Amino acid sequence: MKSQSVIEDEIPVRENYVYQIPTSPLIVEITPQERNILSNVGALLEKAFRSYENPDYIAALHLYSYQLLPERIARILSQFGTDFSADQYGAIVFKGLLEVDQELLGPTPTNWQSADYSKLNKYGFICSLLHGAVPSKPVQYYAQRKGGGILHAVIPDEKMAATQTGSGSKTDLYVHTEDAFLLHQADFLSFLYLRNEERVPSTLYSVRSHGKVNSVMEKLFEPIYQCPKDANYDEEINGGPLASVLYGNKELPFIRFDAAEQIFSEKAGQTPEALYNLTEFWNEAKELINSEYIPDSGDVIFVNNHLCAHGRSAFTAGQREENGKIVKCERRQMLRMMSKTSLIHIRSMTQTNDPYFVMEEHLGKVFDLE
C-alpha cells in the first residue's frame, strides 16, 4: 500500500518541503517495544480503574495519555489533532498497535448486541488513551445504539447484511463521515480491528485529495443539502433542516458527507440542484477513494471525521478465499470509539448530568424522550 510516509523513529522535520496532494493515510509501524508498553499500560489501567468508563479515569484522560502512551505515539496524535493543512490526509494507520489474544477473545458473536464487553475492557483503555492524546474526550451518542457506551463492537449481522451500516457485509459500505446528519458529529474516530480474517479492505476518502477547492466543490458550501439519518433509521423522505457539505475554511474546508444517504437513498429528498451538485462532486470523489489497505488484527485506524470519510468493501462474513478455495473463518470484529475536542461546544446537546452523552437527533435537534 502506498503511504504518505512510514514513521519508524521520530516525526519527520519538513525542511524545504514541497507540497503534495495527499492520496493515502499515514502509516505508522508500531515497534515490539511500543506494543509491549501498551499491553502493560492496558493491564495497569484495568487494575486501577476496572472500567475505561470510570469517571475518575475519563476526567484525567489527557494526563494519563501523555504519561502512559509511548512518547512517539503521543506526539503523532497531538500533532494530528490540530493539523488541518493541505497535505494532511486526515487518517493514520497504526499497524500492529496491539497483540490480540484470539483464543481469549473467543468466537465472534452473532451481532453487536451479544458482544461480551468484559473481554474488551483492556482495548477500551488503549483506544481511549489514543483519543486523549489528540486531545479529545470519548463521548457516546444517543443516535448510536441509544448510547451503548463509549466503545462499540462492530460485527457483521446476517439480518442486516445488505444494509449501509456497520453491521452490513454483502454490499460495499459507501464512504461517509460518521453521523453526517448531526451538526455535532464526532471529531475523531478510532477503529481497532480485533480480527479481519475475511481480509476485507477498508476504504478511506479525504477531502484534501482533491487539492485546491474547484468550481464543483464551491457549490457545496451552500446550505441547500438534505442530510438524512442513516440506514439505522426507518423514516420517510426527509423534509427537515438543510446544511452544507463543505464548511469551515473556504480554502481548506471540512466535509460532512454520506454518499449512500445523500445521493442514492430514496429518502434523500434533494432538490434537483442539490442532487446535481452532489452527483458532480461524487463523480470526482469516488476516483480518489483509497481501498488498498487491508487491516490486520491489532491494527488501528485513527480518523479526523471532518477531513476523512471511511467505508469498506463488500464481503461474505465468516469465509475467505484461500488457494482458490472458499474456507470458513472467524467473522470480522472491530471496535469503534468516538470523541470530541470540546465538551463546552456540545453542552446544549448533552444530558444534564452527563456531558459525555450527546442527545442530538438531527442537525441541531435534540431527542425528545418524554
Short mmCIF file of N, CA and C in Angstrom, two decimals, residues 127-243:
data_model
loop_
_atom_site.label_atom_id
_atom_site.label_comp_id
_atom_site.label_asym_id
_atom_site.label_seq_id
_atom_site.Cartn_x
_atom_site.Cartn_y
_atom_site.Cartn_z
N CYS A 127 -7.71 2.40 23.46
CA CYS A 127 -8.35 3.29 22.49
C CYS A 127 -8.59 4.67 23.08
N SER A 128 -9.05 4.70 24.33
CA SER A 128 -9.33 5.98 24.96
C SER A 128 -8.05 6.80 25.14
N LEU A 129 -6.93 6.15 25.42
CA LEU A 129 -5.66 6.86 25.55
C LEU A 129 -5.27 7.55 24.24
N LEU A 130 -5.56 6.90 23.12
CA LEU A 130 -5.26 7.49 21.82
C LEU A 130 -6.06 8.78 21.62
N HIS A 131 -7.33 8.74 21.98
CA HIS A 131 -8.17 9.93 21.86
C HIS A 131 -7.70 11.03 22.82
N GLY A 132 -7.29 10.62 24.01
CA GLY A 132 -6.84 11.59 25.00
C GLY A 132 -5.60 12.35 24.56
N ALA A 133 -4.79 11.75 23.69
CA ALA A 133 -3.56 12.39 23.23
C ALA A 133 -3.81 13.44 22.18
N VAL A 134 -5.02 13.51 21.59
CA VAL A 134 -5.30 14.45 20.49
C VAL A 134 -5.13 15.92 20.89
N PRO A 135 -5.69 16.44 22.00
CA PRO A 135 -6.51 15.73 22.99
C PRO A 135 -8.00 15.88 22.72
N SER A 136 -8.74 14.81 23.01
CA SER A 136 -10.20 14.86 22.93
C SER A 136 -10.77 13.90 23.98
N LYS A 137 -12.08 14.04 24.21
CA LYS A 137 -12.74 13.20 25.21
C LYS A 137 -13.67 12.20 24.53
N PRO A 138 -13.60 10.92 24.87
CA PRO A 138 -14.55 9.95 24.32
C PRO A 138 -15.98 10.31 24.72
N VAL A 139 -16.90 10.22 23.77
CA VAL A 139 -18.30 10.51 24.03
C VAL A 139 -19.16 9.40 23.43
N GLN A 140 -20.41 9.37 23.84
CA GLN A 140 -21.37 8.46 23.23
C GLN A 140 -22.56 9.27 22.73
N TYR A 141 -23.19 8.76 21.71
CA TYR A 141 -24.32 9.43 21.07
C TYR A 141 -25.59 8.59 21.22
N TYR A 142 -26.66 9.23 21.66
CA TYR A 142 -27.93 8.51 21.73
C TYR A 142 -28.33 8.02 20.35
N ALA A 143 -27.95 8.77 19.31
CA ALA A 143 -28.28 8.38 17.94
C ALA A 143 -27.57 7.09 17.53
N GLN A 144 -26.55 6.69 18.27
CA GLN A 144 -25.84 5.44 18.01
C GLN A 144 -26.23 4.44 19.09
N ARG A 145 -27.10 3.50 18.78
CA ARG A 145 -27.45 2.42 19.73
C ARG A 145 -28.00 2.94 21.05
N LYS A 146 -28.69 4.09 21.01
CA LYS A 146 -29.20 4.74 22.23
C LYS A 146 -28.08 4.92 23.25
N GLY A 147 -26.93 5.21 22.75
CA GLY A 147 -25.75 5.38 23.58
C GLY A 147 -24.85 4.16 23.48
N GLY A 148 -25.12 3.20 24.31
CA GLY A 148 -24.38 1.94 24.23
C GLY A 148 -22.96 2.01 24.74
N GLY A 149 -22.60 3.08 25.47
CA GLY A 149 -21.25 3.19 25.99
C GLY A 149 -20.32 3.87 25.00
N ILE A 150 -19.08 4.12 25.43
CA ILE A 150 -18.15 4.85 24.57
C ILE A 150 -17.37 3.93 23.64
N LEU A 151 -17.51 2.62 23.80
CA LEU A 151 -16.85 1.66 22.91
C LEU A 151 -17.91 0.78 22.27
N HIS A 152 -17.88 0.69 20.94
CA HIS A 152 -18.88 -0.09 20.22
C HIS A 152 -18.24 -1.26 19.48
N ALA A 153 -18.72 -2.45 19.73
CA ALA A 153 -18.32 -3.61 18.93
C ALA A 153 -19.07 -3.53 17.59
N VAL A 154 -18.32 -3.62 16.50
CA VAL A 154 -18.92 -3.59 15.15
C VAL A 154 -18.74 -4.97 14.55
N ILE A 155 -19.86 -5.65 14.34
CA ILE A 155 -19.86 -7.07 13.97
C ILE A 155 -20.87 -7.29 12.84
N PRO A 156 -20.50 -8.03 11.79
CA PRO A 156 -21.48 -8.32 10.74
C PRO A 156 -22.65 -9.13 11.27
N ASP A 157 -23.85 -8.68 10.93
CA ASP A 157 -25.10 -9.30 11.38
C ASP A 157 -25.84 -9.80 10.15
N GLU A 158 -26.09 -11.10 10.09
CA GLU A 158 -26.72 -11.69 8.90
C GLU A 158 -28.05 -11.03 8.58
N LYS A 159 -28.78 -10.58 9.60
CA LYS A 159 -30.08 -9.96 9.38
C LYS A 159 -29.95 -8.57 8.74
N MET A 160 -28.75 -7.97 8.86
CA MET A 160 -28.53 -6.63 8.31
C MET A 160 -27.46 -6.63 7.23
N ALA A 161 -27.23 -7.79 6.62
CA ALA A 161 -26.10 -7.97 5.70
C ALA A 161 -26.14 -7.02 4.51
N ALA A 162 -27.35 -6.65 4.06
CA ALA A 162 -27.47 -5.82 2.85
C ALA A 162 -27.61 -4.33 3.16
N THR A 163 -27.46 -3.94 4.43
CA THR A 163 -27.69 -2.55 4.82
C THR A 163 -26.41 -1.72 4.73
N GLN A 164 -26.59 -0.40 4.64
CA GLN A 164 -25.48 0.55 4.67
C GLN A 164 -25.18 0.93 6.13
N THR A 165 -24.80 -0.07 6.91
CA THR A 165 -24.46 0.14 8.31
C THR A 165 -23.21 -0.66 8.64
N GLY A 166 -22.68 -0.44 9.84
CA GLY A 166 -21.53 -1.21 10.28
C GLY A 166 -21.83 -2.69 10.42
N SER A 167 -23.10 -3.04 10.58
CA SER A 167 -23.49 -4.44 10.71
C SER A 167 -23.67 -5.12 9.36
N GLY A 168 -23.60 -4.35 8.28
CA GLY A 168 -23.75 -4.90 6.94
C GLY A 168 -22.49 -5.61 6.49
N SER A 169 -22.60 -6.30 5.34
CA SER A 169 -21.43 -7.02 4.83
C SER A 169 -21.51 -7.27 3.32
N LYS A 170 -22.69 -7.61 2.82
CA LYS A 170 -22.81 -8.10 1.44
C LYS A 170 -22.82 -7.00 0.38
N THR A 171 -22.83 -5.74 0.80
CA THR A 171 -22.72 -4.63 -0.14
C THR A 171 -21.58 -3.72 0.30
N ASP A 172 -20.98 -3.04 -0.66
CA ASP A 172 -19.96 -2.05 -0.31
C ASP A 172 -20.57 -1.00 0.60
N LEU A 173 -19.89 -0.67 1.68
CA LEU A 173 -20.33 0.42 2.55
C LEU A 173 -19.72 1.70 1.99
N TYR A 174 -20.58 2.56 1.40
CA TYR A 174 -20.09 3.78 0.78
C TYR A 174 -19.33 4.63 1.80
N VAL A 175 -18.30 5.32 1.32
CA VAL A 175 -17.56 6.19 2.24
C VAL A 175 -18.49 7.27 2.79
N HIS A 176 -18.30 7.58 4.05
CA HIS A 176 -19.15 8.55 4.74
C HIS A 176 -18.40 9.10 5.94
N THR A 177 -18.68 10.34 6.29
CA THR A 177 -18.23 10.84 7.58
C THR A 177 -19.25 10.36 8.62
N GLU A 178 -18.75 9.99 9.78
CA GLU A 178 -19.63 9.41 10.81
C GLU A 178 -20.71 10.40 11.23
N ASP A 179 -21.96 9.92 11.23
CA ASP A 179 -23.10 10.73 11.66
C ASP A 179 -23.16 12.06 10.92
N ALA A 180 -23.14 12.00 9.61
CA ALA A 180 -23.20 13.21 8.78
C ALA A 180 -24.48 13.99 9.00
N PHE A 181 -25.49 13.35 9.61
CA PHE A 181 -26.78 14.00 9.85
C PHE A 181 -26.79 14.81 11.14
N LEU A 182 -25.63 14.88 11.82
CA LEU A 182 -25.53 15.67 13.05
C LEU A 182 -24.63 16.89 12.84
N LEU A 183 -24.97 17.99 13.50
CA LEU A 183 -24.10 19.16 13.47
C LEU A 183 -22.92 19.00 14.42
N HIS A 184 -23.11 18.18 15.45
CA HIS A 184 -22.08 17.97 16.46
C HIS A 184 -21.55 16.55 16.38
N GLN A 185 -21.31 16.09 15.16
CA GLN A 185 -20.78 14.75 14.96
C GLN A 185 -19.41 14.60 15.62
N ALA A 186 -18.95 13.38 15.76
CA ALA A 186 -17.65 13.13 16.40
C ALA A 186 -16.54 13.88 15.65
N ASP A 187 -15.56 14.35 16.40
CA ASP A 187 -14.39 14.98 15.79
C ASP A 187 -13.38 13.93 15.35
N PHE A 188 -13.18 12.93 16.20
CA PHE A 188 -12.20 11.89 15.90
C PHE A 188 -12.80 10.50 16.14
N LEU A 189 -12.36 9.55 15.34
CA LEU A 189 -12.82 8.16 15.42
C LEU A 189 -11.60 7.25 15.51
N SER A 190 -11.76 6.16 16.25
CA SER A 190 -10.75 5.10 16.19
C SER A 190 -11.45 3.79 15.86
N PHE A 191 -10.80 3.01 15.01
CA PHE A 191 -11.31 1.69 14.63
C PHE A 191 -10.22 0.67 14.93
N LEU A 192 -10.42 -0.13 15.97
CA LEU A 192 -9.48 -1.17 16.35
C LEU A 192 -9.97 -2.50 15.78
N TYR A 193 -9.14 -3.13 14.97
CA TYR A 193 -9.51 -4.40 14.35
C TYR A 193 -9.05 -5.55 15.23
N LEU A 194 -10.01 -6.24 15.84
CA LEU A 194 -9.68 -7.42 16.64
C LEU A 194 -9.41 -8.61 15.73
N ARG A 195 -10.19 -8.71 14.66
CA ARG A 195 -9.93 -9.73 13.64
C ARG A 195 -10.55 -9.30 12.32
N ASN A 196 -9.88 -9.69 11.25
CA ASN A 196 -10.35 -9.42 9.89
C ASN A 196 -9.92 -10.58 9.01
N GLU A 197 -10.33 -11.78 9.40
CA GLU A 197 -9.87 -12.99 8.72
C GLU A 197 -10.42 -13.10 7.30
N GLU A 198 -11.52 -12.39 7.02
CA GLU A 198 -12.05 -12.39 5.65
C GLU A 198 -11.21 -11.54 4.71
N ARG A 199 -10.24 -10.78 5.27
CA ARG A 199 -9.34 -9.90 4.51
C ARG A 199 -10.13 -8.82 3.78
N VAL A 200 -10.98 -8.13 4.52
CA VAL A 200 -11.84 -7.09 3.95
C VAL A 200 -11.08 -5.78 3.84
N PRO A 201 -10.96 -5.19 2.65
CA PRO A 201 -10.30 -3.88 2.54
C PRO A 201 -11.13 -2.79 3.20
N SER A 202 -10.46 -1.88 3.88
CA SER A 202 -11.11 -0.67 4.37
C SER A 202 -10.94 0.43 3.33
N THR A 203 -11.94 1.27 3.19
CA THR A 203 -11.86 2.36 2.23
C THR A 203 -11.82 3.69 2.95
N LEU A 204 -10.99 4.59 2.46
CA LEU A 204 -10.85 5.91 3.02
C LEU A 204 -10.90 6.94 1.89
N TYR A 205 -11.47 8.09 2.18
CA TYR A 205 -11.52 9.18 1.21
C TYR A 205 -11.30 10.49 1.96
N SER A 206 -10.35 11.29 1.50
CA SER A 206 -10.05 12.57 2.13
C SER A 206 -10.44 13.72 1.23
N VAL A 207 -11.08 14.73 1.82
CA VAL A 207 -11.42 15.92 1.05
C VAL A 207 -10.16 16.62 0.55
N ARG A 208 -9.02 16.39 1.22
CA ARG A 208 -7.77 17.00 0.80
C ARG A 208 -7.22 16.38 -0.49
N SER A 209 -7.70 15.21 -0.87
CA SER A 209 -7.19 14.54 -2.07
C SER A 209 -7.60 15.25 -3.36
N HIS A 210 -8.56 16.19 -3.27
CA HIS A 210 -8.95 16.97 -4.44
C HIS A 210 -7.93 18.05 -4.77
N GLY A 211 -7.08 18.38 -3.82
CA GLY A 211 -6.21 19.53 -4.00
C GLY A 211 -6.99 20.80 -3.70
N LYS A 212 -6.77 21.85 -4.50
CA LYS A 212 -7.46 23.11 -4.27
C LYS A 212 -8.95 22.99 -4.53
N VAL A 213 -9.73 23.78 -3.80
CA VAL A 213 -11.18 23.82 -3.99
C VAL A 213 -11.49 24.26 -5.42
N ASN A 214 -12.28 23.46 -6.12
CA ASN A 214 -12.62 23.78 -7.51
C ASN A 214 -14.06 24.26 -7.62
N SER A 215 -14.52 24.51 -8.83
CA SER A 215 -15.86 25.06 -9.05
C SER A 215 -16.96 24.10 -8.61
N VAL A 216 -16.72 22.81 -8.72
CA VAL A 216 -17.70 21.81 -8.27
C VAL A 216 -17.82 21.85 -6.75
N MET A 217 -16.71 21.95 -6.07
CA MET A 217 -16.70 21.96 -4.61
C MET A 217 -17.27 23.25 -4.04
N GLU A 218 -17.06 24.37 -4.72
CA GLU A 218 -17.55 25.66 -4.23
C GLU A 218 -19.06 25.64 -3.98
N LYS A 219 -19.80 24.90 -4.79
CA LYS A 219 -21.26 24.82 -4.65
C LYS A 219 -21.68 24.11 -3.36
N LEU A 220 -20.76 23.34 -2.80
CA LEU A 220 -21.10 22.54 -1.62
C LEU A 220 -21.03 23.33 -0.32
N PHE A 221 -20.58 24.59 -0.39
CA PHE A 221 -20.60 25.45 0.78
C PHE A 221 -21.99 26.03 1.04
N GLU A 222 -22.88 25.93 0.05
CA GLU A 222 -24.23 26.46 0.21
C GLU A 222 -25.04 25.52 1.10
N PRO A 223 -25.83 26.07 2.04
CA PRO A 223 -26.63 25.22 2.95
C PRO A 223 -27.95 24.80 2.29
N ILE A 224 -27.86 23.99 1.25
CA ILE A 224 -29.06 23.58 0.50
C ILE A 224 -29.23 22.06 0.47
N TYR A 225 -28.46 21.34 1.27
CA TYR A 225 -28.43 19.88 1.14
C TYR A 225 -29.11 19.18 2.30
N GLN A 226 -29.94 18.20 1.94
CA GLN A 226 -30.50 17.31 2.95
C GLN A 226 -29.42 16.38 3.45
N CYS A 227 -29.42 16.12 4.75
CA CYS A 227 -28.51 15.16 5.37
C CYS A 227 -29.37 14.14 6.12
N PRO A 228 -29.94 13.19 5.39
CA PRO A 228 -30.85 12.22 6.03
C PRO A 228 -30.15 11.38 7.09
N LYS A 229 -30.93 10.93 8.05
CA LYS A 229 -30.40 9.97 9.03
C LYS A 229 -29.98 8.71 8.29
N ASP A 230 -29.09 7.95 8.90
CA ASP A 230 -28.54 6.80 8.20
C ASP A 230 -29.50 5.62 8.19
N ALA A 231 -29.02 4.49 7.64
CA ALA A 231 -29.88 3.34 7.40
C ALA A 231 -30.38 2.65 8.66
N ASN A 232 -29.87 3.06 9.83
CA ASN A 232 -30.39 2.51 11.09
C ASN A 232 -31.78 3.05 11.40
N TYR A 233 -32.18 4.12 10.70
CA TYR A 233 -33.47 4.75 10.93
C TYR A 233 -34.40 4.49 9.75
N ASP A 234 -35.60 4.07 10.04
CA ASP A 234 -36.60 3.83 9.01
C ASP A 234 -37.56 5.00 9.00
N GLU A 235 -37.27 5.98 8.15
CA GLU A 235 -38.08 7.19 8.13
C GLU A 235 -38.50 7.54 6.71
N GLU A 236 -39.49 8.42 6.63
CA GLU A 236 -39.99 8.86 5.34
C GLU A 236 -38.98 9.80 4.69
N ILE A 237 -39.26 10.19 3.43
CA ILE A 237 -38.40 11.13 2.73
C ILE A 237 -38.20 12.37 3.58
N ASN A 238 -36.97 12.80 3.66
CA ASN A 238 -36.60 13.88 4.57
C ASN A 238 -37.11 15.23 4.09
N GLY A 239 -37.61 16.01 4.99
CA GLY A 239 -38.00 17.37 4.67
C GLY A 239 -37.53 18.31 5.76
N GLY A 240 -36.50 17.90 6.44
CA GLY A 240 -36.03 18.62 7.61
C GLY A 240 -35.04 19.72 7.29
N PRO A 241 -34.22 20.08 8.27
CA PRO A 241 -33.26 21.18 8.10
C PRO A 241 -32.22 20.85 7.04
N LEU A 242 -31.64 21.91 6.48
CA LEU A 242 -30.64 21.76 5.44
C LEU A 242 -29.26 22.15 5.99
N ALA A 243 -28.22 21.69 5.32
CA ALA A 243 -26.86 22.01 5.75
C ALA A 243 -25.95 22.01 4.53
#
